XYZ file of C-alpha atoms in Angstrom:
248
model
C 7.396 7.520 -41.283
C 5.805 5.234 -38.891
C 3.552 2.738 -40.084
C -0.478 2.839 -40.030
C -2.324 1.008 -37.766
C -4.096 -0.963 -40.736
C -0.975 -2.039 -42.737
C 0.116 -2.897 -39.288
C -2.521 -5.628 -38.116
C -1.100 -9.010 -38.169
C -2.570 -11.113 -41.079
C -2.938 -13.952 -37.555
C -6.080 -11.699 -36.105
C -7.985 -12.749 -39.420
C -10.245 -15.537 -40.042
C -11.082 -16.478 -43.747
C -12.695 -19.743 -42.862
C -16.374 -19.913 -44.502
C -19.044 -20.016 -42.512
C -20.923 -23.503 -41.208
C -24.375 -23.389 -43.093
C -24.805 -26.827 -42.339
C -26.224 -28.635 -39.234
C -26.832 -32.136 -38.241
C -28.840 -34.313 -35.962
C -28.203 -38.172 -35.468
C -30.363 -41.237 -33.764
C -28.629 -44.332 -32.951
C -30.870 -47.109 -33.211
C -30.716 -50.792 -33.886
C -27.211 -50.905 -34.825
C -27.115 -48.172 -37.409
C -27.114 -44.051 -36.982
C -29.835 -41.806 -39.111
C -28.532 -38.046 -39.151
C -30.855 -35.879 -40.880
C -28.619 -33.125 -42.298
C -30.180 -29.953 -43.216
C -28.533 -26.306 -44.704
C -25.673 -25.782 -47.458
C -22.973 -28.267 -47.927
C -20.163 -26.552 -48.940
C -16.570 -25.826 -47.822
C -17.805 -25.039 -44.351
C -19.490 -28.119 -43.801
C -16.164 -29.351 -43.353
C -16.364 -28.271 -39.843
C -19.036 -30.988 -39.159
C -16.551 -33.717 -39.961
C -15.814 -34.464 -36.607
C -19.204 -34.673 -34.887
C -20.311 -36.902 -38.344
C -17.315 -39.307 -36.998
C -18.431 -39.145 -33.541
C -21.420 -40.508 -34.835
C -20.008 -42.980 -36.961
C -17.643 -44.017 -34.311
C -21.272 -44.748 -31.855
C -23.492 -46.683 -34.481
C -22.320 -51.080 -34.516
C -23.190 -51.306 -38.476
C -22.701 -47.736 -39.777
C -24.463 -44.532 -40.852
C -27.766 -43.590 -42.682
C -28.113 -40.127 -44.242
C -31.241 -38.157 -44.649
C -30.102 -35.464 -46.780
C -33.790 -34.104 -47.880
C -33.739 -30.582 -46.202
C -30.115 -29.847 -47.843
C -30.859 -27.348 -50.089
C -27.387 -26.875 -51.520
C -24.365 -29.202 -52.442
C -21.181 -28.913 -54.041
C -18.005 -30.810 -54.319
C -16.676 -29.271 -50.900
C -19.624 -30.762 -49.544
C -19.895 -34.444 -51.253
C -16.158 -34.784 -50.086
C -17.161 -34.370 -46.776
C -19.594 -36.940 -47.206
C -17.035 -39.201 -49.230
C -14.871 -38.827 -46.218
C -17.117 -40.449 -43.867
C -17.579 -43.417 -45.769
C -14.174 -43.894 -46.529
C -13.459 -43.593 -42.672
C -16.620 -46.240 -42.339
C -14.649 -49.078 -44.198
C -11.991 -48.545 -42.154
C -14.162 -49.781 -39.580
C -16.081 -52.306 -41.783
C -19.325 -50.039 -41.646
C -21.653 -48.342 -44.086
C -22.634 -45.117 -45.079
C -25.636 -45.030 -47.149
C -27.971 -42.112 -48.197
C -31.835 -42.857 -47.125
C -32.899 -39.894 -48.947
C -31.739 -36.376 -50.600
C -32.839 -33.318 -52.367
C -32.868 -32.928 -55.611
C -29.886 -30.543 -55.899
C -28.291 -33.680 -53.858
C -29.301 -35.934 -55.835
C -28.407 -34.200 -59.305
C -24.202 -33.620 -57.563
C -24.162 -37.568 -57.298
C -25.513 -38.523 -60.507
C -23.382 -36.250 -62.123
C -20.401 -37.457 -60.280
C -21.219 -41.165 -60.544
C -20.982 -40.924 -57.075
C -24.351 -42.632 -56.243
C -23.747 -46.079 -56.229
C -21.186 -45.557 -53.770
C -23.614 -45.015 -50.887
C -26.201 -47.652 -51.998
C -26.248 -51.157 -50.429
C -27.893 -54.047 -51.993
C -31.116 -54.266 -49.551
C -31.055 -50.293 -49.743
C -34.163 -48.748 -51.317
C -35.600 -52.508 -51.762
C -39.199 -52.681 -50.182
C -39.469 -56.428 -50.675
C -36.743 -56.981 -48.499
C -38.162 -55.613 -45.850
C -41.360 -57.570 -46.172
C -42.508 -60.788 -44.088
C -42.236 -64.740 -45.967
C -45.477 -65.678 -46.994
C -44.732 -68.637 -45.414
C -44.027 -68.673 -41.229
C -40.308 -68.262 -41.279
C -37.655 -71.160 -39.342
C -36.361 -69.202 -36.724
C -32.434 -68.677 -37.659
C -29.364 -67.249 -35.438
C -29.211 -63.619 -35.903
C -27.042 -63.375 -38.542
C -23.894 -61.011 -38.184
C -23.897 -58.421 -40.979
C -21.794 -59.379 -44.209
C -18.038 -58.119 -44.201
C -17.373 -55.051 -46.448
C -15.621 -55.735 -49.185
C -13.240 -52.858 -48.879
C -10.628 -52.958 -51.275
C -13.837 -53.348 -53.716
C -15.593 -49.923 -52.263
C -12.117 -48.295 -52.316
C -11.442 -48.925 -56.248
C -14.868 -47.774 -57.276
C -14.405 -44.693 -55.068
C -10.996 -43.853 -56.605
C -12.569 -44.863 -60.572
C -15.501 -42.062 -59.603
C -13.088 -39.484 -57.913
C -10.516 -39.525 -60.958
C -13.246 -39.195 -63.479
C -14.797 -36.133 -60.846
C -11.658 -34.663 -60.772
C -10.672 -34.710 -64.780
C -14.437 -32.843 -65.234
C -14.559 -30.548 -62.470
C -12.099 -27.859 -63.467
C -13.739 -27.476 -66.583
C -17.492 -26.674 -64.717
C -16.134 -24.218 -62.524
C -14.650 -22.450 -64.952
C -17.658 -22.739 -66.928
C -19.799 -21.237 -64.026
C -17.410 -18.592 -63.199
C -18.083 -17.754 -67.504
C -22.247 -17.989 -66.657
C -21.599 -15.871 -63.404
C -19.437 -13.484 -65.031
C -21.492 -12.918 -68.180
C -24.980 -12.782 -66.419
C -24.363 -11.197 -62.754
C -25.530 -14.342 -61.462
C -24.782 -16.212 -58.344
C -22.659 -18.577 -58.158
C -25.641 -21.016 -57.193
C -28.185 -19.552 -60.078
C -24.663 -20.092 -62.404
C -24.691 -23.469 -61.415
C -28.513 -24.349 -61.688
C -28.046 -22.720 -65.284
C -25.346 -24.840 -66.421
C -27.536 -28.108 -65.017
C -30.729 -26.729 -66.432
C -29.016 -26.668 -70.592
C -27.832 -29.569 -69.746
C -30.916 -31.332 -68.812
C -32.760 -29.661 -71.953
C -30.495 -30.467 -74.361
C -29.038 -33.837 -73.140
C -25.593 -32.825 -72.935
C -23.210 -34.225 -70.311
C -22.346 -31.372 -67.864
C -18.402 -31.381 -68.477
C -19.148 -31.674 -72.782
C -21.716 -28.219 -72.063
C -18.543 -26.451 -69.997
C -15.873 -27.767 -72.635
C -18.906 -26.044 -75.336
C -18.656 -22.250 -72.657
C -14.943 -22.548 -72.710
C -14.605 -22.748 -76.332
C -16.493 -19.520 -76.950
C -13.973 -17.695 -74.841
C -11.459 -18.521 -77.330
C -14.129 -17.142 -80.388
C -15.592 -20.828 -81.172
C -19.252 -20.123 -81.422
C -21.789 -22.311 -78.675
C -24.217 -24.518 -80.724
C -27.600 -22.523 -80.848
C -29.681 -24.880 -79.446
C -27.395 -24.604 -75.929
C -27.199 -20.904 -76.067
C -31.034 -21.065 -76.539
C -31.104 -23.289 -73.462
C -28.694 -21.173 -71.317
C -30.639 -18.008 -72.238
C -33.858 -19.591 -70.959
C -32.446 -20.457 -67.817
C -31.059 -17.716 -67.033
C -34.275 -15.880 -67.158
C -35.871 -18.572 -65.340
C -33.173 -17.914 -62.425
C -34.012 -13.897 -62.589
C -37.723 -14.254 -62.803
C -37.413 -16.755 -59.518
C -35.831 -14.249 -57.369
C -32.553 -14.279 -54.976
C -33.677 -17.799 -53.683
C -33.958 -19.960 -56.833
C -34.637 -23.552 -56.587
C -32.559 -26.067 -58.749
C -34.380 -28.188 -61.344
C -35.857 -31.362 -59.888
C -34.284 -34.097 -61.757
C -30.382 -34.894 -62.655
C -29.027 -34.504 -66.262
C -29.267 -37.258 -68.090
């Protein structure tokens, strides 16, 4: 019997890469690059990685990142971020973040992964200000050598303890999406929302979701919380917006 066209098609003519929500735009000035990035950051922001080295590989000092209009973040997405400033100490550089959303901000604290793109002067308005006194004029002053095996142990401390948490919260929001016929963004701003409102670490909350799979009961005040939130995500609509500060 010959065979049908469909079982036939090569499984080569198919493209499962996600889609690029994600776009970018970069000014090189004064040394450094600003690229205001603006979509989702997920898997399929991994496409940008090149053009984010290109402009990395342009700026004399390194890279600031305006990550304000990014309205969605997940690990796929703060690797490709990690990846750029590990690819910046190989050339002595920076990458810090100027500013971020609040989903943004909420991945990093949650991650530890914060202090990794802060720099002492960063986010410090009195070092931008004049002396009160008229200043000596100086040699420009070169910019201070990275200390990169420093950078790289930090990075490695926060990616182990990133890595030992996250299988736990995905399986926890696969539980929330499964169990409410949410999204898997909703799922996710569910999970952070009990969290926040009952100051429990993310990872100790998905540990909690796990359990009851296995007949161990939640504790009432987090089923409480998760109940709330999920009507909070339903009575928002398709286009939810996450809470506006991280868990504690």
């Amino acid at each position: 019997m010959p065979e049908s066209a469909h079982s036939a098609q090569p499984l080569t003519t198919l493209d499962a890469r996600p889609p690029c929500l994600a776009t970018i735009e970069a000014v090189v000035a004064g040394g450094r690059a600003v690229v205001t990035c603006r979509g989702e950051f997920d898997v399929g922001a991994q496409e940008l990685q090149a053009d984010l080295y290109a402009v990395l590989d342009r700026s004399a000092t390194g890279v600031d990142l305006d990550l304000e209009e990014v309205r969605f973040c997940d690990c796929a997405g703060l690797n490709v971020l990690l990846s750029l400033r590990r690819e910046a100490l190989d050339q002595g550089k920076t990458v810090t973040i100027r500013a971020c959303s609040p989903t943004v901000a909420r991945l990093l604290d949650l991650t530890g992964a914060r202090e990794l793109f802060v720099t002492e002067d960063f986010g410090n308005p009195a070092a931008s200000k004049p002396p009160a006194v008229e200043p000596i004029p100086v040699v420009e002053e070169l910019p201070e050598p990275v200390d990169v095996d420093r950078e790289l142990r930090l990075e490695v401390d926060q990616l182990r303890r990133a890595m030992r948490t996250r299988p736990a919260i995905d399986v926890a929001r696969g539980i929330v999406m499964a169990s409410f016929g949410l999204s898997a963004e909703d799922a996710w701003t569910v999970l952070v929302t009990a969290s926040q409102n009952t100051n429990t670490k993310l990872h100790h909350l998905a540990e909690d979701l796990m359990g009851a799979v296995h007949g161990t009961p939640v504790p009432e005040q987090q089923r409480q919380q998760i109940a709330a939130a999920v009507a909070k995500v339903r009575e928002a609509g398709p286009i939810s917006r996450p809470p506006s500060s991280p868990a504690a």
